[in-house]
Tab-separated table of C-alpha atoms in Angstrom:
chain	number	residue	atom	x	y	z
Z	15	MET	CA	59.221	-72.623	60.791
Z	16	LEU	CA	55.650	-72.805	62.009
Z	17	ASP	CA	54.002	-74.171	65.111
Z	18	VAL	CA	50.622	-75.659	64.175
Z	19	GLN	CA	48.179	-77.045	66.736
Z	20	LEU	CA	44.763	-78.654	66.374
Z	21	VAL	CA	42.211	-76.503	68.233
Z	22	HIS	CA	38.794	-78.004	67.418
Z	23	THR	CA	37.464	-81.050	65.570
Z	24	LEU	CA	33.965	-80.439	64.223
Z	25	VAL	CA	32.043	-83.631	63.415
Z	26	HIS	CA	29.591	-83.511	60.507
Z	27	GLY	CA	27.017	-85.899	59.080
Z	28	SER	CA	28.563	-86.046	55.622
Z	29	VAL	CA	31.481	-84.860	53.514
Z	30	VAL	CA	32.494	-81.293	54.399
Z	31	CYS	CA	32.556	-79.489	51.061
Z	32	CYS	CA	33.555	-76.003	52.225
Z	33	VAL	CA	34.833	-73.969	55.176
Z	34	ARG	CA	34.907	-70.170	55.492
Z	35	PHE	CA	35.711	-67.733	58.310
Z	36	SER	CA	33.765	-64.581	59.073
Z	37	SER	CA	35.659	-61.333	58.490
Z	38	ASP	CA	36.263	-60.868	62.229
Z	39	GLY	CA	37.505	-64.454	62.600
Z	40	LYS	CA	34.997	-65.228	65.353
Z	41	TYR	CA	32.930	-67.697	63.361
Z	42	LEU	CA	33.435	-70.519	60.881
Z	43	ALA	CA	30.797	-71.625	58.383
Z	44	THR	CA	30.821	-75.089	56.848
Z	45	GLY	CA	28.772	-76.726	54.119
Z	46	CYS	CA	27.857	-80.389	53.806
Z	47	ASN	CA	24.831	-82.440	52.712
Z	48	ARG	CA	21.620	-80.375	53.107
Z	49	THR	CA	23.018	-78.125	55.843
Z	50	ALA	CA	25.323	-75.215	56.492
Z	51	GLN	CA	26.670	-74.855	60.019
Z	52	ILE	CA	28.198	-71.934	61.893
Z	53	TYR	CA	30.667	-72.507	64.731
Z	54	ASP	CA	32.217	-70.279	67.374
Z	55	THR	CA	35.942	-70.464	66.588
Z	56	ARG	CA	36.961	-69.855	70.214
Z	57	THR	CA	34.830	-72.545	71.851
Z	58	GLY	CA	34.122	-74.833	68.891
Z	59	ALA	CA	30.410	-74.705	69.738
Z	60	LYS	CA	27.884	-75.078	66.921
Z	61	ILE	CA	25.698	-71.974	67.120
Z	62	CYS	CA	23.588	-72.249	63.990
Z	63	VAL	CA	22.315	-74.874	61.541
Z	64	LEU	CA	20.737	-73.771	58.266
Z	65	MET	CA	18.679	-76.534	56.646
Z	66	HIS	CA	18.458	-76.809	52.856
Z	67	GLY	CA	15.487	-79.113	52.282
Z	68	LYS	CA	14.562	-82.270	54.133
Z	69	VAL	CA	14.794	-85.069	51.584
Z	70	GLY	CA	17.415	-86.265	49.134
Z	71	ASP	CA	21.028	-85.252	48.754
Z	72	LEU	CA	21.856	-81.580	48.316
Z	73	TYR	CA	25.499	-80.747	48.880
Z	74	ILE	CA	26.373	-77.194	49.864
Z	75	ARG	CA	29.462	-76.544	47.740
Z	76	SER	CA	30.211	-73.024	48.934
Z	77	VAL	CA	29.554	-70.757	51.917
Z	78	CYS	CA	30.477	-67.119	52.426
Z	79	PHE	CA	29.792	-64.540	55.155
Z	80	SER	CA	28.875	-60.974	54.317
Z	81	PRO	CA	31.575	-58.571	55.563
Z	82	ASP	CA	29.360	-57.403	58.449
Z	83	GLY	CA	28.786	-61.012	59.519
Z	84	LYS	CA	24.993	-60.722	59.412
Z	85	LEU	CA	24.385	-62.789	56.281
Z	86	LEU	CA	25.571	-66.133	54.991
Z	87	ALA	CA	25.450	-66.985	51.297
Z	88	THR	CA	25.309	-70.649	50.334
Z	89	GLY	CA	25.713	-72.201	46.898
Z	90	ALA	CA	24.440	-75.675	46.177
Z	91	GLU	CA	23.965	-78.453	43.665
Z	92	ASP	CA	20.419	-77.245	42.906
Z	93	LYS	CA	21.835	-74.189	41.049
Z	94	GLN	CA	20.560	-71.746	43.672
Z	95	ILE	CA	22.279	-69.181	45.864
Z	96	ARG	CA	20.536	-68.683	49.201
Z	97	ILE	CA	21.129	-65.575	51.289
Z	98	TRP	CA	20.470	-66.301	54.967
Z	99	ASP	CA	19.798	-63.954	57.859
Z	100	ILE	CA	21.996	-65.660	60.443
Z	101	SER	CA	20.316	-64.240	63.549
Z	102	LYS	CA	16.852	-65.325	62.382
Z	103	LYS	CA	18.056	-68.535	60.683
Z	104	ARG	CA	15.882	-67.855	57.677
Z	105	ILE	CA	16.329	-67.241	53.970
Z	106	LEU	CA	16.177	-63.594	52.944
Z	107	ARG	CA	16.627	-64.128	49.244
Z	108	VAL	CA	17.019	-66.948	46.739
Z	109	VAL	CA	19.110	-66.091	43.703
Z	110	ASP	CA	18.427	-68.040	40.507
Z	111	GLY	CA	20.278	-67.799	37.238
Z	112	HIS	CA	22.864	-70.547	36.934
Z	113	GLN	CA	22.103	-73.589	34.790
Z	114	LYS	CA	24.274	-76.046	36.722
Z	115	GLU	CA	25.542	-76.508	40.261
Z	116	ILE	CA	27.340	-73.665	42.013
Z	117	PHE	CA	30.860	-74.449	43.142
Z	118	SER	CA	32.129	-71.157	44.530
Z	119	LEU	CA	30.877	-67.922	46.112
Z	120	VAL	CA	32.575	-64.797	47.400
Z	121	PHE	CA	31.390	-61.432	48.727
Z	122	SER	CA	33.190	-58.250	47.750
Z	123	LEU	CA	34.843	-56.547	50.723
Z	124	ASP	CA	32.222	-53.795	50.751
Z	125	GLY	CA	29.416	-56.373	50.764
Z	126	ARG	CA	27.842	-54.857	47.673
Z	127	LEU	CA	28.483	-57.762	45.310
Z	128	ILE	CA	28.416	-61.530	45.376
Z	129	VAL	CA	30.409	-63.409	42.756
Z	130	SER	CA	29.402	-66.976	41.896
Z	131	GLY	CA	31.064	-69.640	39.773
Z	132	SER	CA	29.198	-72.571	38.280
Z	133	MET	CA	29.646	-75.733	36.269
Z	134	ASP	CA	27.600	-73.971	33.563
Z	135	GLU	CA	30.867	-72.248	32.501
Z	136	THR	CA	29.838	-68.830	33.770
Z	137	VAL	CA	30.755	-66.416	36.525
Z	138	SER	CA	27.947	-64.142	37.705
Z	139	ILE	CA	28.233	-60.863	39.613
Z	140	TRP	CA	25.129	-60.122	41.688
Z	141	ASP	CA	24.123	-56.754	43.145
Z	142	MET	CA	23.168	-57.295	46.793
Z	143	ALA	CA	21.687	-53.813	47.182
Z	144	ASN	CA	19.126	-54.226	44.423
Z	145	ALA	CA	17.504	-57.584	43.772
Z	146	ASP	CA	15.881	-56.233	40.607
Z	147	VAL	CA	19.206	-55.676	38.863
Z	148	PRO	CA	20.080	-58.689	36.688
Z	149	PRO	CA	23.523	-60.184	37.240
Z	150	LYS	CA	26.517	-59.375	35.117
Z	151	VAL	CA	27.279	-62.737	33.507
Z	152	LEU	CA	30.868	-63.480	32.513
Z	153	THR	CA	30.799	-66.333	30.029
Z	154	ILE	CA	33.714	-68.543	29.074
Z	155	ASN	CA	33.415	-68.594	25.306
Z	156	ASP	CA	36.659	-70.249	24.364
Z	157	PRO	CA	36.629	-72.484	21.268
Z	158	HIS	CA	40.284	-73.330	21.857
Z	159	SER	CA	39.795	-74.562	25.414
Z	160	PHE	CA	42.073	-77.533	26.110
Z	161	SER	CA	39.354	-79.903	27.311
Z	162	GLY	CA	36.112	-78.556	25.911
Z	163	ASP	CA	34.734	-78.346	29.455
Z	164	ALA	CA	35.308	-75.026	31.192
Z	165	GLY	CA	33.050	-75.402	34.232
Z	166	VAL	CA	34.041	-72.909	36.925
Z	167	THR	CA	35.300	-74.495	40.141
Z	168	SER	CA	36.533	-71.459	42.059
Z	169	VAL	CA	36.214	-67.675	42.071
Z	170	ALA	CA	38.012	-64.845	43.854
Z	171	ILE	CA	37.556	-61.087	43.870
Z	172	SER	CA	40.531	-58.745	44.193
Z	173	PRO	CA	40.818	-56.759	47.457
Z	174	LYS	CA	39.607	-53.491	45.929
Z	175	GLY	CA	36.890	-55.201	43.922
Z	176	GLN	CA	38.357	-54.369	40.519
Z	177	PHE	CA	38.888	-57.885	39.202
Z	178	VAL	CA	37.325	-61.323	39.397
Z	179	ALA	CA	39.432	-64.447	38.876
Z	180	ALA	CA	38.076	-67.897	38.082
Z	181	GLY	CA	39.671	-71.321	37.904
Z	182	SER	CA	38.046	-73.849	35.623
Z	183	LEU	CA	38.074	-77.445	34.463
Z	184	ASP	CA	39.937	-76.532	31.260
Z	185	ALA	CA	43.119	-75.752	33.279
Z	186	VAL	CA	42.917	-71.997	32.628
Z	187	VAL	CA	42.674	-69.131	35.123
Z	188	ARG	CA	40.733	-66.173	33.760
Z	189	ILE	CA	40.512	-62.631	35.095
Z	190	TRP	CA	37.752	-60.160	34.258
Z	191	ASP	CA	37.363	-56.453	34.887
Z	192	VAL	CA	34.339	-56.107	37.197
Z	193	ALA	CA	33.258	-52.694	35.893
Z	194	THR	CA	33.277	-53.596	32.200
Z	195	GLY	CA	32.841	-57.373	32.270
Z	196	HIS	CA	35.772	-57.680	29.860
Z	197	LEU	CA	38.168	-60.600	30.019
Z	198	VAL	CA	41.545	-59.015	30.769
Z	199	GLU	CA	43.780	-62.017	31.390
Z	200	ARG	CA	43.935	-65.685	30.535
Z	201	LEU	CA	46.595	-67.538	32.520
Z	202	ARG	CA	47.793	-70.824	31.089
Z	203	GLY	CA	50.339	-73.119	32.671
Z	204	HIS	CA	48.514	-75.772	34.647
Z	205	ARG	CA	48.256	-79.198	33.057
Z	206	ASP	CA	44.915	-80.128	34.585
Z	207	SER	CA	41.774	-78.536	36.006
Z	208	VAL	CA	42.212	-75.565	38.350
Z	209	TYR	CA	40.266	-76.075	41.587
Z	210	GLY	CA	41.384	-73.106	43.665
Z	211	VAL	CA	42.203	-69.420	43.134
Z	212	ALA	CA	43.028	-66.706	45.684
Z	213	PHE	CA	44.317	-63.143	45.421
Z	214	THR	CA	47.046	-61.894	47.733
Z	215	PRO	CA	45.984	-59.112	50.161
Z	216	ASP	CA	47.725	-56.424	48.101
Z	217	GLY	CA	45.977	-57.572	44.925
Z	218	LYS	CA	49.288	-57.928	43.094
Z	219	GLY	CA	49.470	-61.712	43.186
Z	220	LEU	CA	47.145	-64.589	42.385
Z	221	VAL	CA	47.564	-68.162	43.596
Z	222	SER	CA	46.054	-71.138	41.784
Z	223	GLY	CA	45.878	-74.815	42.705
Z	224	SER	CA	45.283	-77.626	40.252
Z	225	LEU	CA	44.595	-81.308	39.758
Z	226	ASP	CA	48.116	-81.395	38.267
Z	227	LYS	CA	49.244	-81.512	41.965
Z	228	THR	CA	50.860	-78.064	41.861
Z	229	LEU	CA	50.175	-74.489	42.870
Z	230	LYS	CA	51.261	-71.478	40.854
Z	231	PHE	CA	51.862	-67.859	41.839
Z	232	TRP	CA	51.004	-65.311	39.165
Z	233	ASP	CA	52.219	-61.715	39.188
Z	234	VAL	CA	49.115	-59.751	38.208
Z	235	SER	CA	50.449	-56.339	39.230
Z	236	GLY	CA	50.454	-55.293	35.562
Z	237	LEU	CA	46.665	-55.278	35.618
Z	238	LEU	CA	46.655	-52.745	38.439
Z	239	LEU	CA	49.146	-50.526	36.642
Z	240	SER	CA	47.146	-50.504	33.438
Z	241	GLY	CA	43.963	-49.205	35.040
Z	242	ASN	CA	42.524	-51.952	32.959
Z	243	ALA	CA	39.307	-51.442	31.106
Z	244	ASN	CA	40.471	-53.176	27.939
Z	245	ALA	CA	39.862	-56.726	26.881
Z	246	VAL	CA	42.622	-59.207	26.217
Z	247	ALA	CA	44.059	-58.445	22.809
Z	248	GLY	CA	41.949	-60.367	20.329
Z	249	ALA	CA	40.523	-62.470	23.156
Z	250	GLY	CA	38.764	-65.233	21.286
Z	251	ALA	CA	39.962	-64.484	17.784
Z	252	SER	CA	43.705	-64.470	18.357
Z	253	GLU	CA	44.015	-67.818	20.086
Z	254	GLY	CA	45.111	-70.455	17.657
Z	255	SER	CA	44.702	-68.147	14.698
Z	256	SER	CA	48.368	-68.229	13.814
Z	257	SER	CA	51.327	-70.381	14.702
Z	258	SER	CA	54.087	-67.916	13.886
Z	259	SER	CA	56.415	-66.900	16.713
Z	260	SER	CA	59.456	-64.793	17.385
Z	261	SER	CA	62.374	-65.258	19.745
Z	262	SER	CA	64.533	-62.836	21.646
Z	263	SER	CA	68.067	-63.057	22.967
Z	264	ASN	CA	66.948	-63.603	26.572
Z	265	GLY	CA	65.385	-66.958	25.766
Z	266	ALA	CA	61.831	-65.687	25.525
Z	267	SER	CA	59.625	-66.513	22.598
Z	268	ALA	CA	56.294	-64.894	21.882
Z	269	SER	CA	53.787	-66.519	19.571
Z	270	ALA	CA	51.163	-64.648	17.634
Z	271	ASN	CA	48.433	-65.993	19.898
Z	272	GLY	CA	49.745	-63.852	22.733
Z	273	THR	CA	51.351	-66.588	24.804
Z	274	LYS	CA	54.982	-66.174	25.754
Z	275	LYS	CA	57.317	-68.845	27.130
Z	276	VAL	CA	60.185	-67.565	29.228
Z	277	THR	CA	63.149	-69.681	30.208
Z	278	GLY	CA	65.911	-68.337	32.345
Z	279	PRO	CA	67.507	-68.327	35.767
Z	280	GLY	CA	65.384	-68.700	38.877
Z	281	THR	CA	63.323	-71.312	40.663
Z	282	THR	CA	60.533	-71.582	38.123
Z	283	GLY	CA	62.267	-72.611	34.912
Z	284	GLN	CA	59.647	-72.135	32.244
Z	285	GLN	CA	57.089	-69.417	32.870
Z	286	ASP	CA	53.750	-69.098	31.153
Z	287	VAL	CA	52.774	-65.555	30.317
Z	288	PHE	CA	49.773	-64.083	28.598
Z	289	VAL	CA	50.787	-60.807	26.982
Z	290	LYS	CA	48.151	-58.130	26.551
Z	291	ARG	CA	48.412	-54.834	24.757
Z	292	ASP	CA	47.102	-51.779	26.569
Z	293	GLY	CA	47.628	-48.491	24.770
Z	294	GLY	CA	50.657	-49.914	22.992
Z	295	LYS	CA	52.233	-51.213	26.202
Z	296	LYS	CA	52.570	-54.909	26.885
Z	297	ILE	CA	51.100	-56.048	30.183
Z	298	ALA	CA	51.946	-59.566	31.289
Z	299	SER	CA	51.044	-61.731	34.254
Z	300	PRO	CA	53.880	-64.243	34.526
Z	301	CYS	CA	53.878	-67.341	36.673
Z	302	THR	CA	56.737	-66.452	39.021
Z	303	MET	CA	56.660	-69.512	41.293
Z	304	ASN	CA	55.640	-73.150	41.120
Z	305	PHE	CA	54.777	-74.985	44.337
Z	306	THR	CA	55.430	-78.722	44.116
Z	307	GLY	CA	55.113	-81.287	46.881
Z	308	HIS	CA	51.564	-82.600	46.986
Z	309	LYS	CA	51.217	-86.224	45.932
Z	310	ASP	CA	47.714	-85.850	44.524
Z	311	TYR	CA	45.172	-83.271	43.339
Z	312	VAL	CA	45.285	-79.794	44.896
Z	313	LEU	CA	41.655	-79.029	45.724
Z	314	SER	CA	41.797	-75.713	47.588
Z	315	VAL	CA	44.123	-72.756	48.208
Z	316	ALA	CA	44.085	-69.765	50.556
Z	317	VAL	CA	46.398	-66.835	51.351
Z	318	SER	CA	46.988	-65.437	54.853
Z	319	HIS	CA	45.814	-61.935	55.808
Z	320	ASP	CA	49.413	-60.666	55.860
Z	321	GLY	CA	50.335	-62.327	52.554
Z	322	GLN	CA	53.096	-64.352	54.194
Z	323	TRP	CA	51.588	-67.823	53.865
Z	324	ILE	CA	49.765	-69.906	51.299
Z	325	VAL	CA	47.813	-72.941	52.472
Z	326	SER	CA	46.694	-75.783	50.221
Z	327	GLY	CA	44.488	-78.831	50.711
Z	328	SER	CA	44.821	-81.970	48.645
Z	329	LYS	CA	43.388	-85.346	47.761
Z	330	ASP	CA	46.564	-86.757	49.365
Z	331	HIS	CA	44.816	-86.029	52.738
Z	332	GLY	CA	47.437	-83.374	53.459
Z	333	VAL	CA	47.579	-79.665	54.146
Z	334	GLN	CA	50.711	-77.730	53.266
Z	335	PHE	CA	51.857	-74.310	54.464
Z	336	TRP	CA	54.064	-72.514	51.944
Z	337	ASP	CA	56.228	-69.416	52.224
Z	338	THR	CA	54.799	-66.961	49.691
Z	339	ARG	CA	58.217	-65.493	48.906
Z	340	SER	CA	60.132	-68.723	48.285
Z	341	ALA	CA	57.500	-71.403	47.496
Z	342	VAL	CA	59.174	-73.556	50.161
Z	343	VAL	CA	56.977	-75.788	52.337
Z	344	GLN	CA	57.099	-74.682	55.972
Z	345	CYS	CA	54.723	-77.251	57.423
Z	346	MET	CA	52.924	-80.416	56.311
Z	347	LEU	CA	49.848	-81.752	58.115
Z	348	GLN	CA	48.317	-85.205	57.773
Z	349	GLY	CA	45.436	-85.005	60.259
Z	350	HIS	CA	42.558	-85.941	57.950
Z	351	LYS	CA	41.720	-89.456	56.759
Z	352	ASN	CA	40.351	-88.376	53.391
Z	353	SER	CA	40.734	-85.597	50.820
Z	354	VAL	CA	41.097	-82.064	52.174
Z	355	ILE	CA	38.472	-80.408	50.004
Z	356	SER	CA	38.512	-76.900	51.452
Z	357	VAL	CA	40.916	-74.662	53.375
Z	358	ASP	CA	40.541	-71.128	54.704
Z	359	LEU	CA	42.659	-68.774	56.798
Z	360	SER	CA	41.170	-66.431	59.362
Z	361	PRO	CA	41.195	-62.806	58.148
Z	362	THR	CA	42.460	-61.779	61.587
Z	363	GLY	CA	45.345	-64.268	61.640
Z	364	GLY	CA	46.327	-67.124	63.911
Z	365	LEU	CA	43.746	-69.700	62.792
Z	366	PHE	CA	42.984	-71.764	59.731
Z	367	ALA	CA	40.304	-74.324	58.936
Z	368	THR	CA	40.075	-77.481	56.867
Z	369	GLY	CA	37.108	-79.431	55.520
Z	370	SER	CA	37.437	-83.035	54.427
Z	371	GLY	CA	35.842	-86.076	52.896
Z	372	ASP	CA	36.285	-87.760	56.290
Z	373	TRP	CA	33.166	-85.872	57.514
Z	374	LEU	CA	35.264	-83.582	59.697
Z	375	ALA	CA	36.088	-79.900	59.712
Z	376	ARG	CA	39.012	-78.818	61.820
Z	377	ILE	CA	40.174	-75.505	63.234
Z	378	TRP	CA	43.920	-75.123	63.752
Z	379	SER	CA	46.150	-72.471	65.242
Z	380	TYR	CA	49.400	-71.408	63.615
Z	381	GLY	CA	52.266	-69.139	64.543
Z	382	PRO	CA	56.053	-68.890	64.570
Z	383	LEU	CA	57.999	-71.437	66.585
């Protein structure tokens, strides 16, 4: 079991849309209406305020430190990404390209790339070293999308920078190969929009959180094994093109559209798998665990630096700590008085942060009892 203690309560002037630690864990950035703030995680002191305009509402949906801690990227409702020099409190670069508001940003671990996800149904990969290089735009072109709206709510980049994952309003998690821009995996299983995605530190797992009140753990190790530069088999054409299916003696059935349902022993019951052919070999990313317990929408997910814990924030005002190996809840927190919109775990361990609709961000400590 876990011992969790409230360390700092950080009062804001509006809804806290996002929280994110620096790579050394010394600082926490938050985004709210018109401003991004940076706090010292040890003292709780506000050390920096970055103003985004002076009139009207402009919610900062996403914040992200560069790995060296010198820059802060912010994504907002005005479709722009701003790159700030933290020490000088000024904008170094404004990145334009999205057609709708930006919901999610992440730096690659080497600081070379920024990945952005937008309601315009695209993920963009930006080169930070060369502002003249146009972004690599990953477009969701899916005529068989469940809802018809595939706005991107959340993005994550794998630890070695090979893959980008995105959760979207159409309940699908998609994974692209960064080098080629090819879609390499389409993970179906959630019953409502996916609002959070996070890779595990070893890059072999992916966690997603959804408005269906659940989290899922996907085994994406097959992508690493394949050295993947190939697109999903028939990605666009195969979906829905045929309804024929085949069954095997182990209870698995594979349809011609590449989706396989697996029923068998274990904690997950039915697993949703997208099967991809790579040089004649089938690569699959099964959902190996379902995390159930939240009473309302799951709005954010994060994985600890050691891969041991998954943290989720929900519209039920709660935060839940889950054991990554068993999907069992280890701790439930009810400190906020409104939706927990954003959660993040310190890359150095021992702390996590929450941002809420109650106009508060909080920093908590965690450790074994």
